[in-house]
Tab-separated table of C-alpha atoms in Angstrom:
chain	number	residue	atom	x	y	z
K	1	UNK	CA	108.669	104.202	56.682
K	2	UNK	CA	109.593	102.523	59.890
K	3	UNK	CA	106.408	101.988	61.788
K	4	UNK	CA	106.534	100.065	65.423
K	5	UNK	CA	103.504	100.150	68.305
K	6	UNK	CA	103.031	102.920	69.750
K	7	UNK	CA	104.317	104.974	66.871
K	8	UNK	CA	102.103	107.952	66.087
K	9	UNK	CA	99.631	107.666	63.691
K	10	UNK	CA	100.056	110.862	61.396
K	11	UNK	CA	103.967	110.624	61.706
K	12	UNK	CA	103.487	107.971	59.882
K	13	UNK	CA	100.185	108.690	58.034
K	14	UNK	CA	101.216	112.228	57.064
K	15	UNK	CA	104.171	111.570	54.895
K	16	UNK	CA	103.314	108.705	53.434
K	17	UNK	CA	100.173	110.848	52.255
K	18	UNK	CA	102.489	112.973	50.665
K	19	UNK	CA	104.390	110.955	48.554
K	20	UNK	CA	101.667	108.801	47.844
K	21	UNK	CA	99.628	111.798	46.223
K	22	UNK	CA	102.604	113.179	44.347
K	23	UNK	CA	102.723	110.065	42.590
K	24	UNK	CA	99.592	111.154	41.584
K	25	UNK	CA	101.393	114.572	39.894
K	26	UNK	CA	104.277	112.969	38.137
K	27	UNK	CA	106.894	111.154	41.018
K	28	UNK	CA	106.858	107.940	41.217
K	29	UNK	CA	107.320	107.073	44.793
K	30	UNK	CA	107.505	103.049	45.714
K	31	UNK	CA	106.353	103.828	49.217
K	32	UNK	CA	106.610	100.479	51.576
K	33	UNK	CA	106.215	100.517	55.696
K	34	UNK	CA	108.122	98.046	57.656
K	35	UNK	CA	108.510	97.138	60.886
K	36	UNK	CA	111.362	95.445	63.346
K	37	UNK	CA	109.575	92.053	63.060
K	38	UNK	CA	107.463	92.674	60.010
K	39	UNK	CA	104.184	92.453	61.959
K	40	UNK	CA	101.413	94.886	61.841
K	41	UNK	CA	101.687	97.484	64.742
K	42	UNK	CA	98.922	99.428	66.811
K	43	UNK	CA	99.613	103.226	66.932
K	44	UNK	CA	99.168	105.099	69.978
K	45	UNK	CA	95.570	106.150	68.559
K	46	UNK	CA	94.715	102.540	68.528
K	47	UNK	CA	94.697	102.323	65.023
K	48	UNK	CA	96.228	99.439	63.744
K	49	UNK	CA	98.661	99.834	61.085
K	50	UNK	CA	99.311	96.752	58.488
K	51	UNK	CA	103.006	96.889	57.080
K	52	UNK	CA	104.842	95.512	53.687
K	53	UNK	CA	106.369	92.931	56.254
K	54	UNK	CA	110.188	93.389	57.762
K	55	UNK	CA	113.667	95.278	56.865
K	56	UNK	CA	114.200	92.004	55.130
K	57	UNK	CA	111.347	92.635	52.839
K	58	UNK	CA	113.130	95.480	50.935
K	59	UNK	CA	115.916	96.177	48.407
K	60	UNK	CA	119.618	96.171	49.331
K	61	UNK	CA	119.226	99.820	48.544
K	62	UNK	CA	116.695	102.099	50.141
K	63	UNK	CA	116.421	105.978	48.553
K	64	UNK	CA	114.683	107.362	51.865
K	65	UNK	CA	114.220	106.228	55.507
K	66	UNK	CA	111.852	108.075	57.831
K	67	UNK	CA	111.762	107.127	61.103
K	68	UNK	CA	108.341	108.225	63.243
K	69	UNK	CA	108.498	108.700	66.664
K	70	UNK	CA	106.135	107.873	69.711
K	71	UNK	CA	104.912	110.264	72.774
K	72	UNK	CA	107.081	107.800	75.421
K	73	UNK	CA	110.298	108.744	73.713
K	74	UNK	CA	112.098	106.332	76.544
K	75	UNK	CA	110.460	103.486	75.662
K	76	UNK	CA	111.588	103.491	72.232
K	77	UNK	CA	114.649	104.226	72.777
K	78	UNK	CA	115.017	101.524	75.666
K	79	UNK	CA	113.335	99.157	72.705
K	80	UNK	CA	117.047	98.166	71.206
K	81	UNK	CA	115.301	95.611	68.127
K	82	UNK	CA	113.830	99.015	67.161
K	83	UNK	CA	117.683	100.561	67.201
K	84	UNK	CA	119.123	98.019	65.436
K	85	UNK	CA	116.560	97.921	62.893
K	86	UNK	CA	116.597	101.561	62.505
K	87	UNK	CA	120.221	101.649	62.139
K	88	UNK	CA	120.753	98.880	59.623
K	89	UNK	CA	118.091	100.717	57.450
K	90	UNK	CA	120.341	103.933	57.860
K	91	UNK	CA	123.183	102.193	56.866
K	92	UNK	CA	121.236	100.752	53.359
K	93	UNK	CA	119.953	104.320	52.723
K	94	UNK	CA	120.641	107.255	50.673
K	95	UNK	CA	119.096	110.261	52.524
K	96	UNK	CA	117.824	109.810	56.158
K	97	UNK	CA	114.515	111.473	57.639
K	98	UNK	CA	112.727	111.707	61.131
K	99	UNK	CA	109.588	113.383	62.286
K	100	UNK	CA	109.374	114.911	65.927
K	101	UNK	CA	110.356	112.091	68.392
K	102	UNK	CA	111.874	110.064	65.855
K	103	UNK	CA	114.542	111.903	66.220
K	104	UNK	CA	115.488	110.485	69.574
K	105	UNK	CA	115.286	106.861	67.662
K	106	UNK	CA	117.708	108.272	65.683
K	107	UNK	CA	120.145	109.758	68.119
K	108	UNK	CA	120.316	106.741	70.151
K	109	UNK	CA	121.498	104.908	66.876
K	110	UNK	CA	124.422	107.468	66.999
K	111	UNK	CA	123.213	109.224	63.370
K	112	UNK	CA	122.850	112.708	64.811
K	113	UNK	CA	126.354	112.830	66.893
K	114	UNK	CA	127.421	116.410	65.759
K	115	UNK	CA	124.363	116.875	63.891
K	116	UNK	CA	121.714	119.930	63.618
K	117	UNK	CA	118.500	118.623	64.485
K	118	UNK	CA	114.998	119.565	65.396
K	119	UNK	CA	111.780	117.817	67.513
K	120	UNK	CA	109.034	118.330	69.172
K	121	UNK	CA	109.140	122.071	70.854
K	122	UNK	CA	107.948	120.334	74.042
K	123	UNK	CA	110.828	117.373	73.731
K	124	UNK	CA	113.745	120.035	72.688
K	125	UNK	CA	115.239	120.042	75.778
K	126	UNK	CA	114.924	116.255	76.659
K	127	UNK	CA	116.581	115.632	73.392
K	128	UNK	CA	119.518	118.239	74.322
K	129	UNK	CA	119.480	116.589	77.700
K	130	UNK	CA	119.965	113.093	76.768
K	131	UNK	CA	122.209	113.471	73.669
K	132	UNK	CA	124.629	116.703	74.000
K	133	UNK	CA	126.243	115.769	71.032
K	134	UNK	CA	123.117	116.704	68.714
K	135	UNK	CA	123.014	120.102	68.512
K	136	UNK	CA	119.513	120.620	68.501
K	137	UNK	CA	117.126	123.688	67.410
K	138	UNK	CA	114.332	124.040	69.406
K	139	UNK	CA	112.572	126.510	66.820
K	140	UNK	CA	112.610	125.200	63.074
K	141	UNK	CA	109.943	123.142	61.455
K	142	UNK	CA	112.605	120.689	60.123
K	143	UNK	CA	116.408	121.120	59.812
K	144	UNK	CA	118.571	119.784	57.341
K	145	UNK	CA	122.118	118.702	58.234
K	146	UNK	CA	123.848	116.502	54.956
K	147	UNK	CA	121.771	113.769	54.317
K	148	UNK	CA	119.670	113.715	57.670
K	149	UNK	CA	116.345	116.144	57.723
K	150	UNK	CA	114.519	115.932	60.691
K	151	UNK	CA	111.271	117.537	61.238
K	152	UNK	CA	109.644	118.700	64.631
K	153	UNK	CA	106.210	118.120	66.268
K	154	UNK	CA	103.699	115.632	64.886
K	155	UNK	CA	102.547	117.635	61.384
K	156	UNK	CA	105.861	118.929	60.427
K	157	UNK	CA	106.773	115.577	58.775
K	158	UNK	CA	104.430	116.525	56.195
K	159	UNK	CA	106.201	120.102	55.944
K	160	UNK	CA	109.480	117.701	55.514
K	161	UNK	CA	107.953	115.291	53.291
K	162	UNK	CA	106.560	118.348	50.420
K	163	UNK	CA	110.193	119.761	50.902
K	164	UNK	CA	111.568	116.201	50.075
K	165	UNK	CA	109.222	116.033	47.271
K	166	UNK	CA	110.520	119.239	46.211
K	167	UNK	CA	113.798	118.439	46.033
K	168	UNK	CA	113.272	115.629	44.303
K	169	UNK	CA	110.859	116.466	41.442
K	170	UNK	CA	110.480	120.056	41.394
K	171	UNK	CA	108.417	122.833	42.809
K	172	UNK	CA	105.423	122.685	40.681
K	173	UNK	CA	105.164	119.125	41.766
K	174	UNK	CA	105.299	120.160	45.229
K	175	UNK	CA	103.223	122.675	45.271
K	176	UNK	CA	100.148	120.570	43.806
K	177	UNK	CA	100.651	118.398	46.217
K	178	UNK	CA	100.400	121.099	49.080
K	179	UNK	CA	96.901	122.686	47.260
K	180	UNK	CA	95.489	118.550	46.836
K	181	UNK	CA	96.589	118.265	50.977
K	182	UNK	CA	95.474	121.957	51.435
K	183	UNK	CA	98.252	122.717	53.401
K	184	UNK	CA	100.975	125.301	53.507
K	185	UNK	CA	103.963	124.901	50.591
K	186	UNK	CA	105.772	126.449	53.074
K	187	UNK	CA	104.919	126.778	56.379
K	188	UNK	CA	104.531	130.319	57.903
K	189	UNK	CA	106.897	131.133	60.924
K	190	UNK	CA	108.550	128.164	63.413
K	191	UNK	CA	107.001	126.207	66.146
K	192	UNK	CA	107.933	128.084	68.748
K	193	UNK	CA	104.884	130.299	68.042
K	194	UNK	CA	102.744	127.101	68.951
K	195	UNK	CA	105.066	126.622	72.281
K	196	UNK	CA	104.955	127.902	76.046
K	197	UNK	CA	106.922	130.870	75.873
K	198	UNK	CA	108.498	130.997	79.598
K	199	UNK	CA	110.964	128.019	79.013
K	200	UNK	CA	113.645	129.793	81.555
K	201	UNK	CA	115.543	128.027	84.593
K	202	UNK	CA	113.748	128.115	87.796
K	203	UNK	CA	115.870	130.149	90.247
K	204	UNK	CA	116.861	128.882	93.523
K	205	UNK	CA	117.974	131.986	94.951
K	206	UNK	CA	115.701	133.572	97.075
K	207	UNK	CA	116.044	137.477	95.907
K	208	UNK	CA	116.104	135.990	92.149
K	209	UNK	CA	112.737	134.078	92.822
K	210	UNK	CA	111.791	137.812	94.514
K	211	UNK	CA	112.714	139.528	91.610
K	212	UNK	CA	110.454	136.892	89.517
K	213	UNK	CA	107.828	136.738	91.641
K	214	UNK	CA	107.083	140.526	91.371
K	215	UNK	CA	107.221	140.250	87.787
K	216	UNK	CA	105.075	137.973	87.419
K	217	UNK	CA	102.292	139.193	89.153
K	218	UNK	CA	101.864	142.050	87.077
K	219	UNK	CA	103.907	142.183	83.851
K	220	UNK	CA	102.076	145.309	82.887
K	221	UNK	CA	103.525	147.123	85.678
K	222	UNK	CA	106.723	149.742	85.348
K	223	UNK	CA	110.062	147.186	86.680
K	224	UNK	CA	112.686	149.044	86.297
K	225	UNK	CA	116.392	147.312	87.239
K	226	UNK	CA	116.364	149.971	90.015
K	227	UNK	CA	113.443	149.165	91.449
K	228	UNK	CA	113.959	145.332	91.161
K	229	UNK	CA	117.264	145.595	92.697
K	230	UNK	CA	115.970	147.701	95.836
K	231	UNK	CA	113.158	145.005	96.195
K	232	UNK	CA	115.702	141.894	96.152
K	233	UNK	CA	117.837	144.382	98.943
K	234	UNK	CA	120.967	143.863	95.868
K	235	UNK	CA	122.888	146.328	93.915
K	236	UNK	CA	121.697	146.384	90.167
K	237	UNK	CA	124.884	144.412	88.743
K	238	UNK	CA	124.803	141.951	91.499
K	239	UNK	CA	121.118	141.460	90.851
K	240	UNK	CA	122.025	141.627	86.724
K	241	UNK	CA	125.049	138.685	87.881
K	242	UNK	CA	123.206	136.967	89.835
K	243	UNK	CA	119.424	136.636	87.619
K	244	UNK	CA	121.777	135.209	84.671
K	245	UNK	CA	123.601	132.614	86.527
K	246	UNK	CA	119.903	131.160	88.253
K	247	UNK	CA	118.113	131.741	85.139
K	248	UNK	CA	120.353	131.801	81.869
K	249	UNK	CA	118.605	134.799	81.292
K	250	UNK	CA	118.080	138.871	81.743
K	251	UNK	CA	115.886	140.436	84.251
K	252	UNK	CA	114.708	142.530	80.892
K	253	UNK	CA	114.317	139.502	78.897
K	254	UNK	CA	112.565	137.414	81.419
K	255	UNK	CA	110.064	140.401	82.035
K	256	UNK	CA	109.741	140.268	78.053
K	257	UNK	CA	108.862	137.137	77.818
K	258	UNK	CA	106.176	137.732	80.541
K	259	UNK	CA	104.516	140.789	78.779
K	260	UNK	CA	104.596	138.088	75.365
K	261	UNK	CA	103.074	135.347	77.245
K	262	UNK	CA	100.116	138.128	78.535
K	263	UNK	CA	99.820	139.619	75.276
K	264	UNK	CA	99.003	136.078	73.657
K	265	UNK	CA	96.243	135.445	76.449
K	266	UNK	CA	94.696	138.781	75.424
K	267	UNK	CA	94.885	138.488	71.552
K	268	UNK	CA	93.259	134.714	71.762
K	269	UNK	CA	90.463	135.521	74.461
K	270	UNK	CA	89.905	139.456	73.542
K	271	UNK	CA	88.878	141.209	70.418
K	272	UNK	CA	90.930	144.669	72.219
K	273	UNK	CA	92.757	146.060	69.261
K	274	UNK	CA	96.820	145.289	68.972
K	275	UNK	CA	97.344	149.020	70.689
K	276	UNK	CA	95.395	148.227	73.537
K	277	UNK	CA	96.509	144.754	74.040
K	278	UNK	CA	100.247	146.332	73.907
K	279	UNK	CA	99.138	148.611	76.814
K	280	UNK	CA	98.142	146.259	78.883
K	281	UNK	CA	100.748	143.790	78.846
K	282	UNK	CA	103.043	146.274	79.605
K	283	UNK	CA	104.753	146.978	76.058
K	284	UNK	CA	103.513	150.822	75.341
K	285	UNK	CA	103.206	150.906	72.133
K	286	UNK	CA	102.231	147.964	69.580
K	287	UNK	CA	105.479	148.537	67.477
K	288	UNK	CA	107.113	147.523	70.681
K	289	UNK	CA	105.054	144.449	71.157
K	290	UNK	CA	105.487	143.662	67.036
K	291	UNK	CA	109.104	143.186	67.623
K	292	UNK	CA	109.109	141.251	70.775
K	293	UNK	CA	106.352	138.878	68.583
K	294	UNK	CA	108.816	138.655	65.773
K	295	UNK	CA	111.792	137.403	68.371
K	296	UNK	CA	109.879	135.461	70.308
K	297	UNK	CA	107.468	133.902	67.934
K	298	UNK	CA	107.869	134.751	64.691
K	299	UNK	CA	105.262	136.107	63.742
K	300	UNK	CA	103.027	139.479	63.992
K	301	UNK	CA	100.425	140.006	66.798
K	302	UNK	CA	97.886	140.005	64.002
K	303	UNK	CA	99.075	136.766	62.565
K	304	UNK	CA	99.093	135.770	66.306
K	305	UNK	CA	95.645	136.486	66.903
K	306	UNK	CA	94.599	135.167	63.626
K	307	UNK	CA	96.026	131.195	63.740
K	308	UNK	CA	95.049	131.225	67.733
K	309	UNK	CA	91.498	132.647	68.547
K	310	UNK	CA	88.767	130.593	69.138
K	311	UNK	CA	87.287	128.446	66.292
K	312	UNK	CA	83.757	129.034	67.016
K	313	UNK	CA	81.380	130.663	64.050
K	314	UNK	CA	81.120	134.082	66.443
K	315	UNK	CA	84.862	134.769	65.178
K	316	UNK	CA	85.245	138.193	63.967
K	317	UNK	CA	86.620	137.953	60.443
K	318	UNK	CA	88.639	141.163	60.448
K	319	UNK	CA	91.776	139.530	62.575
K	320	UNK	CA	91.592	137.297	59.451
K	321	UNK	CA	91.716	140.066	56.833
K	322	UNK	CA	94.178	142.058	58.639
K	323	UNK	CA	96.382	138.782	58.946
K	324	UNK	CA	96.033	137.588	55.373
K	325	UNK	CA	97.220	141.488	54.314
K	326	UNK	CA	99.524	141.343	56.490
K	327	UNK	CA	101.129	138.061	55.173
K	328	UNK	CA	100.868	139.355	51.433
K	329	UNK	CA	102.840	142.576	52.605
């Protein structure tokens, strides 16, 4: 594990948990953190974190490198005795790991040049931005591409790190370790269920920014392409032409999108059953509003409602039952 200041505490934490307690289940991971200069580093929580000492301090051979990542992605890339240290570890290494913004420590080393790759939901684009070479997935927990894995926002590396354990010793193993951490084996759905939906191009065109405007004020409402079109003063293809180039997107899909953004503010802060909640936001019917969940999110409304309501004791428990029946079907 390559830790560094500023590093986030459970990117590093988190894994290391995990192959720590499948040791305790039959692996027998040698688990060592280093850092560039092989002193002890202070997280971004504060927490100080003591380390094995530097690169120097391990074998000629390393089985598994995970690189962590911290919230200031810039700086550590900018931080080039953290680059060369994480590359010369790649180099000595068999099978090469990141957790969410480690992946941009890894990219800047030139590892993920024509690579799949995942991060943070809220760093995707940044990532796609500053290295178009990395094809990246906004939407995974981790991806795998050869021998690099990298895993998305902040808890995934511990999805990674039971999927590394996995693959190493077996799913039994695995799975005992998930029940001892009480997490998920495998994690239900991707992260985009835990991101902000509208992630669209703002439009500088005024009749496009029209057209979005009047969507967004009510995306219960009836907007037909029609209508839309007679509001921006364009014909219906020109205003079809015209919303993709500004936006990247549809005039259907962006109102889509809307009506699943409203829906989630409903389900979290209403107990209004699914049908209603479909009404509302503008989808008609909740089989409607079940698909758009599963492209958008992927997951159910009643999944939805049942990982993102409020945590207080008052919680009705039948968004729970209805979920876990739901997952077993």
């Amino acid at each position: 594990m390559l830790a560094f200041d500023q590093v986030q505490l459970l990117d590093v934490t988190g894994p290391v948990e995990v192959f720590t307690t499948a040791n305790a289940y039959g692996a027998h991971y040698d688990v060592r953190i280093v850092s560039p200069t092989g002193a002890d580093v202070c997280t971004s929580s504060g927490v100080r974190i003591g380390v094995d000492g530097g690169p120097d301090s391990l074998p000629r051979r390393i089985d598994t490198v995970v690189v962590p990542g911290r919230r200031d992605w810039q700086r550590a890339v900018a931080d080039r005795e953290l680059i060369v240290c994480a590359a010369e570890l790649v180099r000595r290494c068999r099978r090469i790991t990141s957790v969410c913004a480690g992946a941009f420590v890894l990219a800047e080393a030139g590892v993920l040049d024509g690579r799949r790759a995942a991060t943070h939901w809220q760093l995707a684009r940044d990532l796609e931005a500053a290295y178009p070479r990395v094809r990246v997935e906004a939407d995974p927990v981790f991806v795998r591409d050869g021998n690099v894995s990298t895993s998305a926002g902040v808890t995934t590396g511990i999805d990674l790190a039971l999927a590394l354990v996995e693959e190493d010793h077996g799913a039994d193993v695995a799975r005992s370790v998930a029940r001892h951490l009480v997490v998920f084996m495998a994690r239900p759905g991707g992260q985009s269920q835990f991101s902000a939906r509208l992630t669209v191009r703002q439009a500088k065109h005024p009749a496009v920014r029209r057209v979005m405007d009047a969507m967004g004020a009510d995306p219960g409402a009836r907007h037909s392409l029609d209508a839309l079109a007679r509001g921006a003063g364009l014909s219906t293809r020109h205003l079809s032409r015209l919303f993709h180039t500004e936006t990247g997107t549809t005039p259907s899909q962006y109102l889509e999108s809307l009506r699943t953004e409203a829906a989630q503010a409903l389900l979290e802060a209403s107990n209004d059953p699914v049908e209603t909640v479909a009404e509302e936001s503008g989808f008609g019917s909740s089989e409607t509003m079940r698909r758009a969940f599963h492209n958008a999110l992927g997951v159910s409304p009643t999944i939805y409602r049942a990982r993102f309501r409020t945590t207080r004791s008052s919680r009705s428990p039948d968004c729970w039952e209805a979920a876990v029946d739901e997952q077993r079907r």
